[in-house]
mmCIF file of C-alpha atoms and ligand atoms in Angstrom:
data_model
loop_
_atom_site.group_PDB
_atom_site.id
_atom_site.type_symbol
_atom_site.label_atom_id
_atom_site.label_comp_id
_atom_site.label_asym_id
_atom_site.label_seq_id
_atom_site.Cartn_x
_atom_site.Cartn_y
_atom_site.Cartn_z
ATOM 1 C CA UNK A 1 0.361 0.149 -0.275
ATOM 2 C CA UNK A 2 2.370 2.379 0.677
ATOM 3 C CA UNK A 3 4.673 1.714 -1.808
ATOM 4 C CA UNK A 4 1.648 2.063 -4.741
ATOM 5 C CA UNK A 5 0.996 5.419 -3.137
ATOM 6 C CA UNK A 6 4.852 6.625 -3.055
ATOM 7 C CA UNK A 7 4.841 5.606 -7.120
ATOM 8 C CA UNK A 8 1.536 8.363 -6.713
ATOM 9 C CA UNK A 9 2.481 10.401 -5.071
ATOM 10 C CA UNK A 10 6.435 10.601 -6.958
ATOM 11 C CA UNK A 11 4.159 9.908 -10.538
ATOM 12 C CA UNK A 12 2.649 13.610 -9.478
ATOM 13 C CA UNK A 13 6.132 15.583 -8.386
ATOM 14 C CA UNK A 14 7.201 13.846 -12.032
ATOM 15 C CA UNK A 15 3.907 15.970 -13.195
ATOM 16 C CA UNK A 16 4.058 19.402 -11.775
ATOM 17 C CA UNK A 17 8.026 19.891 -12.427
ATOM 18 C CA UNK A 18 7.407 18.775 -15.597
ATOM 19 C CA UNK A 19 4.628 21.848 -16.247
ATOM 20 C CA UNK A 20 7.318 23.917 -15.072
ATOM 21 C CA UNK A 21 10.105 23.426 -16.687
ATOM 22 C CA UNK A 22 11.574 20.275 -19.049
ATOM 23 C CA UNK A 23 12.828 17.420 -16.842
ATOM 24 C CA UNK A 24 15.202 14.499 -17.500
ATOM 25 C CA UNK A 25 16.120 11.018 -14.927
ATOM 26 C CA UNK A 26 19.189 12.035 -13.503
ATOM 27 C CA UNK A 27 17.422 15.344 -12.307
ATOM 28 C CA UNK A 28 14.032 13.826 -11.311
ATOM 29 C CA UNK A 29 16.369 10.996 -8.955
ATOM 30 C CA UNK A 30 17.864 14.464 -7.538
ATOM 31 C CA UNK A 31 14.952 16.038 -6.588
ATOM 32 C CA UNK A 32 12.958 13.216 -5.522
ATOM 33 C CA UNK A 33 15.795 12.359 -3.093
ATOM 34 C CA UNK A 34 15.409 15.911 -1.809
ATOM 35 C CA UNK A 35 12.108 14.901 -0.613
ATOM 36 C CA UNK A 36 12.558 11.269 0.892
ATOM 37 C CA UNK A 37 11.790 8.511 -1.967
ATOM 38 C CA UNK A 38 14.590 6.914 -2.929
ATOM 39 C CA UNK A 39 13.925 6.326 -6.292
ATOM 40 C CA UNK A 40 16.831 4.467 -8.529
ATOM 41 C CA UNK A 41 16.760 4.599 -12.350
ATOM 42 C CA UNK A 42 14.874 1.266 -12.725
ATOM 43 C CA UNK A 43 11.385 2.691 -10.956
ATOM 44 C CA UNK A 44 12.268 5.719 -12.609
ATOM 45 C CA UNK A 45 12.046 5.418 -15.988
ATOM 46 C CA UNK A 46 9.843 3.597 -16.912
ATOM 47 C CA UNK A 47 7.789 5.656 -14.695
ATOM 48 C CA UNK A 48 8.616 8.064 -17.240
ATOM 49 C CA UNK A 49 7.966 5.537 -20.897
ATOM 50 C CA UNK A 50 4.871 4.702 -18.936
ATOM 51 C CA UNK A 51 3.446 8.889 -18.771
ATOM 52 C CA UNK A 52 4.889 9.453 -22.217
ATOM 53 C CA UNK A 53 2.211 5.766 -23.653
ATOM 54 C CA UNK A 54 -0.459 7.076 -21.561
ATOM 55 C CA UNK A 55 0.300 10.956 -23.082
ATOM 56 C CA UNK A 56 0.771 13.038 -19.809
ATOM 57 C CA UNK A 57 4.127 13.296 -20.806
ATOM 58 C CA UNK A 58 6.356 14.039 -24.595
ATOM 59 C CA UNK A 59 9.465 13.628 -24.480
ATOM 60 C CA UNK A 60 13.070 14.975 -26.846
ATOM 61 C CA UNK A 61 16.331 13.111 -26.876
ATOM 62 C CA UNK A 62 19.269 15.913 -26.848
ATOM 63 C CA UNK A 63 22.810 15.084 -26.755
ATOM 64 C CA UNK A 64 24.177 17.542 -24.157
ATOM 65 C CA UNK A 65 28.465 17.197 -22.794
ATOM 66 C CA UNK A 66 27.834 14.486 -25.079
ATOM 67 C CA UNK A 67 25.358 12.583 -24.299
ATOM 68 C CA UNK A 68 22.575 11.675 -25.618
ATOM 69 C CA UNK A 69 20.533 13.023 -22.059
ATOM 70 C CA UNK A 70 16.053 12.537 -22.886
ATOM 71 C CA UNK A 71 13.883 16.034 -21.533
ATOM 72 C CA UNK A 72 10.177 15.895 -20.483
ATOM 73 C CA UNK A 73 7.264 17.797 -20.900
ATOM 74 C CA UNK A 74 3.561 18.279 -19.898
ATOM 75 C CA UNK A 75 1.280 17.343 -22.057
ATOM 76 C CA UNK A 76 -2.526 19.357 -22.814
ATOM 77 C CA UNK A 77 -3.666 16.372 -21.367
ATOM 78 C CA UNK A 78 -0.896 16.212 -18.838
ATOM 79 C CA UNK A 79 -1.793 19.571 -17.219
ATOM 80 C CA UNK A 80 -5.204 18.540 -16.818
ATOM 81 C CA UNK A 81 -5.051 15.668 -15.208
ATOM 82 C CA UNK A 82 -3.049 17.220 -13.063
ATOM 83 C CA UNK A 83 -5.525 20.451 -12.325
ATOM 84 C CA UNK A 84 -7.662 17.647 -11.313
ATOM 85 C CA UNK A 85 -5.541 15.590 -9.027
ATOM 86 C CA UNK A 86 -4.932 19.388 -7.333
ATOM 87 C CA UNK A 87 -7.671 19.834 -6.280
ATOM 88 C CA UNK A 88 -8.640 16.422 -5.741
ATOM 89 C CA UNK A 89 -5.338 16.806 -3.124
ATOM 90 C CA UNK A 90 -6.834 19.532 -1.709
ATOM 91 C CA UNK A 91 -9.662 18.339 -0.453
ATOM 92 C CA UNK A 92 -8.114 15.011 0.947
ATOM 93 C CA UNK A 93 -5.681 17.940 3.020
ATOM 94 C CA UNK A 94 -8.345 19.600 4.109
ATOM 95 C CA UNK A 95 -9.957 15.961 5.425
ATOM 96 C CA UNK A 96 -7.253 13.896 6.486
ATOM 97 C CA UNK A 97 -4.864 16.349 7.668
ATOM 98 C CA UNK A 98 -6.856 18.972 8.909
ATOM 99 C CA UNK A 99 -9.276 16.089 10.217
ATOM 100 C CA UNK A 100 -11.860 19.121 8.728
ATOM 101 C CA UNK A 101 -14.834 17.206 6.818
ATOM 102 C CA UNK A 102 -18.215 19.002 5.018
HETATM 103 ZN ZN1 LIG B 1 9.531 18.119 -6.482
#
């Protein structure tokens, strides 16, 4: 259960950051590490691929310092999904964290 929830939180972080700017694997691993998610490439890359296949992200490969790097951005559908989830997070927070059940 915790792993499933963590994965959902990780996906939300990815969507959030991909909406603000281009993201790439290693940068996300570092960013998520700062939030306490010990995430390896073996978990992150399949997650990014899946999010791309399901139309949430789009990617572009570019060469940086002689290395191929894949950059991801949110799609219009990803933006729509993120907005919906944000509303749900707000509601969940008010009930589960603040104890305000309306
Ligand atoms: Zn984050």
